[in-house]
Short mmCIF file of C-alpha atoms in Angstrom, two decimals:
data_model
loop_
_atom_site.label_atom_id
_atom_site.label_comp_id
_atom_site.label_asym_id
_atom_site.label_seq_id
_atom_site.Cartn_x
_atom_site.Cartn_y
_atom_site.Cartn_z
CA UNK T 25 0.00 0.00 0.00
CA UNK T 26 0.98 3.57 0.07
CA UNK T 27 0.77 6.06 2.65
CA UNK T 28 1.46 10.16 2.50
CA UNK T 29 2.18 12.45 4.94
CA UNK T 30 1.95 16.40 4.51
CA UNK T 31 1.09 19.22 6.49
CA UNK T 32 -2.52 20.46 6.60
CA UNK T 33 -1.96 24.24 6.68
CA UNK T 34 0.27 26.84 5.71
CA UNK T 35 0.70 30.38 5.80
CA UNK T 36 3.31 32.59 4.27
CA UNK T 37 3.70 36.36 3.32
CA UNK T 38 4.40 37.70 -0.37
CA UNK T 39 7.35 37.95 -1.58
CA UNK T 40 8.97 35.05 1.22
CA UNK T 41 9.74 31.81 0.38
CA UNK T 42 7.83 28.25 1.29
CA UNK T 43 8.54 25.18 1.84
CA UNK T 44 6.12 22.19 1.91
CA UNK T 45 7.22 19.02 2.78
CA UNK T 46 6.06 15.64 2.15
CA UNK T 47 6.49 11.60 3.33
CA UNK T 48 5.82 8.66 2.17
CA UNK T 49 5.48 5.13 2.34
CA UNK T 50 5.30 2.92 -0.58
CA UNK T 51 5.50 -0.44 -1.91
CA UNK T 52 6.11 0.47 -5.75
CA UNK T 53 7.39 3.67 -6.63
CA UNK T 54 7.38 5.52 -10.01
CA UNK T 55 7.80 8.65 -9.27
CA UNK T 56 6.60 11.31 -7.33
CA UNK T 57 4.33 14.64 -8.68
CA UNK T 58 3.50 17.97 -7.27
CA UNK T 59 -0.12 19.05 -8.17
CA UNK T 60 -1.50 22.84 -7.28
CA UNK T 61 -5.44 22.81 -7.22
CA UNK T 62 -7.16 26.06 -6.46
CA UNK T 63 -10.56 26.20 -4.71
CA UNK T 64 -13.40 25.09 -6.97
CA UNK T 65 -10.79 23.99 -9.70
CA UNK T 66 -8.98 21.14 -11.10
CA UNK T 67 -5.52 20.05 -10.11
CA UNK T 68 -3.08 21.14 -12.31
CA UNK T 69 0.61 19.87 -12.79
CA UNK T 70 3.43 21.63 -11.23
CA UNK T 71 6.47 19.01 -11.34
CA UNK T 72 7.29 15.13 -11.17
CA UNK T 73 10.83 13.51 -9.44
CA UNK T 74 11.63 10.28 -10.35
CA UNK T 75 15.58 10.31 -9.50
CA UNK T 76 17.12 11.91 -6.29
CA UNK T 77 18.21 15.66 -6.56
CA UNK T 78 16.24 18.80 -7.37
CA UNK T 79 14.05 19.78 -10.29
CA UNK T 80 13.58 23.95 -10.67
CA UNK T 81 11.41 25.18 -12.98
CA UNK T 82 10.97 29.24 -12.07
CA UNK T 83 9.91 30.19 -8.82
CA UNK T 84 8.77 26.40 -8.11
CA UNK T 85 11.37 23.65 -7.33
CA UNK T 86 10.56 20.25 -6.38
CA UNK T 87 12.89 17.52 -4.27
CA UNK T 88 12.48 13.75 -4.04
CA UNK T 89 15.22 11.48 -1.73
CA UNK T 90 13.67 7.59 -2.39
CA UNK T 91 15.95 6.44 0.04
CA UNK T 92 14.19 8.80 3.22
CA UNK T 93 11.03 8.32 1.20
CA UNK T 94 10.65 12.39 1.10
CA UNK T 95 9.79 15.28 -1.06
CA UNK T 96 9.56 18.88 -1.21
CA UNK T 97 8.09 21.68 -3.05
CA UNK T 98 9.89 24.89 -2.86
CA UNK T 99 7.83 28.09 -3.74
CA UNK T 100 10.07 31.46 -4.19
CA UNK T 101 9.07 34.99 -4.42
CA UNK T 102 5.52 34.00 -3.64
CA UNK T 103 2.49 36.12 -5.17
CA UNK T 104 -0.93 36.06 -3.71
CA UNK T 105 -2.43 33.75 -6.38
CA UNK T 106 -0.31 30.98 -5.09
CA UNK T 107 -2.57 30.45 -2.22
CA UNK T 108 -4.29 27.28 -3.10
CA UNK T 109 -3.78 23.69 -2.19
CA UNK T 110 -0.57 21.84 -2.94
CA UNK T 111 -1.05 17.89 -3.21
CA UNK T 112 1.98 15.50 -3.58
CA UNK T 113 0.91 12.06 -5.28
CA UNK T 114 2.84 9.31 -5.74
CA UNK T 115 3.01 7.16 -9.21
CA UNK T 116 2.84 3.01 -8.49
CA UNK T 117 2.10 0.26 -10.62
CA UNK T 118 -0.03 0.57 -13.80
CA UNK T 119 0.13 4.62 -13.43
CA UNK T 120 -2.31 4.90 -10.47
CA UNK T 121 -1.73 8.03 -8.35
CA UNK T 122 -2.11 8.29 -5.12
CA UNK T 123 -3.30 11.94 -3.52
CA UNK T 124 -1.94 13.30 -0.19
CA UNK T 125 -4.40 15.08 1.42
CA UNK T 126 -3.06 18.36 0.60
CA UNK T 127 -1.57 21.01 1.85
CA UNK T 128 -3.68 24.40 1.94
CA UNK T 129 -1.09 27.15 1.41
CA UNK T 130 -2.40 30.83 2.22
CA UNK T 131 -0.46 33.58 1.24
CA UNK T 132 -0.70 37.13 2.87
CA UNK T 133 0.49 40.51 2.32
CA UNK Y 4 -0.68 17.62 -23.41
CA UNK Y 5 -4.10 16.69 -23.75
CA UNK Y 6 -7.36 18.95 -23.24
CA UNK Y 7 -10.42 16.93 -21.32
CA UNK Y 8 -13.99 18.24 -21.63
CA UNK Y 9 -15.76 17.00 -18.84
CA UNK Y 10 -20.27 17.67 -18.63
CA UNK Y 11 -21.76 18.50 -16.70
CA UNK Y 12 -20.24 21.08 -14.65
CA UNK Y 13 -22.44 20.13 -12.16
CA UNK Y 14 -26.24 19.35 -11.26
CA UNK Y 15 -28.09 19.05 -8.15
CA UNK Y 16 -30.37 15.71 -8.13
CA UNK Y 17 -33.15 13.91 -6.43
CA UNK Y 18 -31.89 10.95 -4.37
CA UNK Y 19 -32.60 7.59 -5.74
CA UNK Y 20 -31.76 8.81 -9.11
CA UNK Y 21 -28.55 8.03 -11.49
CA UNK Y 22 -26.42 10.84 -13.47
CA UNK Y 23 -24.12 10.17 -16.13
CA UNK Y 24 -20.97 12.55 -16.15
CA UNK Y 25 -18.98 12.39 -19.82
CA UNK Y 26 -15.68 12.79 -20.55
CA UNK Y 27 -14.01 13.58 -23.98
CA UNK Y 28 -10.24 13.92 -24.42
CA UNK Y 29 -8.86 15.63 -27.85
CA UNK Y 30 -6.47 12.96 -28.31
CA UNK Y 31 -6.16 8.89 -27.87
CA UNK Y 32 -5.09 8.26 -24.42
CA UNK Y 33 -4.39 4.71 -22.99
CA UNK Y 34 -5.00 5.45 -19.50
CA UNK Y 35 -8.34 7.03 -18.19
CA UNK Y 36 -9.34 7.34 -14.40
CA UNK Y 37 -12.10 8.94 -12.59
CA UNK Y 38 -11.62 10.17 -9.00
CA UNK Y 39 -14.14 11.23 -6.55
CA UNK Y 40 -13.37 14.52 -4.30
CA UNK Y 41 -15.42 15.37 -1.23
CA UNK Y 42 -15.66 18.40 0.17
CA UNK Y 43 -11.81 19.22 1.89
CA UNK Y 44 -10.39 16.56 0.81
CA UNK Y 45 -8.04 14.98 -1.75
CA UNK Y 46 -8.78 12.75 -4.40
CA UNK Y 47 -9.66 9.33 -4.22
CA UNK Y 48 -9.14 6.94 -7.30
CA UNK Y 49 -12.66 5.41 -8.09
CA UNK Y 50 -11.87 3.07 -11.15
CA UNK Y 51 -9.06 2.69 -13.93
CA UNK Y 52 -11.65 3.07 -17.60
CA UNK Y 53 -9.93 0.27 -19.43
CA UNK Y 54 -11.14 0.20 -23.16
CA UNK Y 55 -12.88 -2.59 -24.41
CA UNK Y 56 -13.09 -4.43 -21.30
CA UNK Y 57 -14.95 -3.93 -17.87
CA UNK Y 58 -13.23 -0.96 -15.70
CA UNK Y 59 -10.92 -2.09 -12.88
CA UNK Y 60 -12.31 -0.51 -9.22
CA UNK Y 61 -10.21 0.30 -6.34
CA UNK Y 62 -11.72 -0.69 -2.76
CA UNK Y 63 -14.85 0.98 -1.55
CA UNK Y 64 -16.18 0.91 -4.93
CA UNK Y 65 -18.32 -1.12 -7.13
CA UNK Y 66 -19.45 -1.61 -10.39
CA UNK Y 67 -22.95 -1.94 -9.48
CA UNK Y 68 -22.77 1.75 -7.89
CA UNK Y 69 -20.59 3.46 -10.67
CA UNK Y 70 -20.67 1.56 -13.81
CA UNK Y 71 -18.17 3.23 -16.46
CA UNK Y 72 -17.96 2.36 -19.65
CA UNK Y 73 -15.11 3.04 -22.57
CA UNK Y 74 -16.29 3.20 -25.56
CA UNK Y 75 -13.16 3.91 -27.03
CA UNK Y 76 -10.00 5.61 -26.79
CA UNK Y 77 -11.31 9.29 -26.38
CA UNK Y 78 -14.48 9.01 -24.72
CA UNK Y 79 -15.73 7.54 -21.18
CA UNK Y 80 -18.32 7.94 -19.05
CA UNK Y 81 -18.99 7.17 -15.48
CA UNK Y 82 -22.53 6.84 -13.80
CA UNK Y 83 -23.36 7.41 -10.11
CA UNK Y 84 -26.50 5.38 -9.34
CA UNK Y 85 -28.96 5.50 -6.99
CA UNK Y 86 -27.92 8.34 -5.45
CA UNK Y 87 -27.95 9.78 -2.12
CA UNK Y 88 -26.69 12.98 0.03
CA UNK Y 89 -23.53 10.57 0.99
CA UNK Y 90 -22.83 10.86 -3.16
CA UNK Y 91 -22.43 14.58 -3.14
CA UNK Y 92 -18.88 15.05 -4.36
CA UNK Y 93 -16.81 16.62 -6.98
CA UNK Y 94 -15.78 14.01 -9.59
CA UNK Y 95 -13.05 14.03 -11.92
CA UNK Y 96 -12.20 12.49 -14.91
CA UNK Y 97 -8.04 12.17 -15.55
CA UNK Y 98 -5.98 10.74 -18.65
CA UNK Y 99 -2.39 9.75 -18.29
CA UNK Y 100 0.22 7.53 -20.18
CA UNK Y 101 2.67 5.68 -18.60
CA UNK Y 102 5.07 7.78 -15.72
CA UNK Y 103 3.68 11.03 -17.38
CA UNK Y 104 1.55 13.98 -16.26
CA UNK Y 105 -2.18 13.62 -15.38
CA UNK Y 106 -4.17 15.20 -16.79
CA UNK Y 107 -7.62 16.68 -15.60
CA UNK Y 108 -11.02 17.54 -16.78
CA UNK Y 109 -13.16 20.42 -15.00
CA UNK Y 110 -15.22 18.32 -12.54
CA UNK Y 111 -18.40 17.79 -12.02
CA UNK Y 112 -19.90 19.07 -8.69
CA UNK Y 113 -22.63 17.03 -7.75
CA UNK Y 114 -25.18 18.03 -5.02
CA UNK Y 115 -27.59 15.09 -4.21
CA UNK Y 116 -30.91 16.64 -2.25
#
């Protein structure tokens, strides 16, 4: 089975930088994705770790070590629109994701 | 990428009744899932729409409840029946190959009364 651990809450101020961390357990792993969703909308892709090491793509980064079974997405120079919900999902067998429960990131000024 | 339309947007129906939700992709896709989201919470996988053959449901769900079909490689549908208040839910169709991105239609949020 899998299992994923993040933290429920969040709040940062504009401009700052956030971290969000995330866990896991797993029996198969295939990689690892970051996911933003905002309220009342569809999640929408941010980045994916397969290998160890860190992925930047702008102000988002993302970092996977398989051997501590951990991840995290790194938000710079943060704007007011990021507040929304940040979900980590693992990749297993046959390309089924499984969904953290999210973490609920609210930016203020 | 690939670009999902996903109807209804929502509806609000009677309990005891069945809606249909559709789900068209612009492109042939192998994989298609649909995921159930309830109100603060993350998604849960409901099925994996295999095509041509009877759609492969993760625990908690059955057939009977929320038959899917796939017609074909751009095109699935997923039906909750007999509904009741419990059912009210945002649900989500998703297309993926293998170790990619997911990609996600709009939802549908459904309000059962």
């Amino acid at each position: 089975g899998q299992n994923i651990d993040q933290p429920t809450e969040m709040t940062a101020t504009e401009g700052a930088i956030v971290q969000i961390n995330c866990t896991y357990q797993t029996s198969g792993f295939n990689g690892l994705f970051w996911y933003q969703q905002h309220a009342g909308e569809a999640p929408t892709f941010l980045s994916y770790n397969v290998l160890d090491g860190l992925e930047e793509k702008g102000r988002f980064s993302s970092f996977l070590s398989r051997s501590k079974g951990y991840s995290y997405l790194l938000l710079k120079e943060l704007q007011m629109k990021d507040s929304a919900s940040y979900l980590c999902v693992l990749t297993g067998t046959a390309s089924k994701l499984t969904f953290g429960t999210g973490t609920r990131l609210q930016v203020t000024l | 990428s690939a670009v999902i339309s996903q109807k209804p947007s929502r509806d609000i129906c009677q309990r005891g009744t069945s809606l249909t939700i559709q789900c068209q992709v612009d492109s042939q896709v192998t994989m298609m899932f649909w995921y159930r989201q309830q109100p603060g919470q993350s998604l849960t996988l409901i099925a994996t729409a295999n095509q041509g053959s009877e759609a492969t449901y993760e625990s908690g769900f059955v057939i009977d409840k929320f038959p899917i079909s796939r017609p074909n490689l751009t095109f699935s549908t997923l039906t909750v029946s007999n509904m009741s208040p419990e059912d009210s839910s945002i649900y989500l169709c998703s297309v993926q190959e293998h170790h990619t991105e997911a990609f996600f239609g709009q939802g549908t949020r459904l309000t059962v009364v």
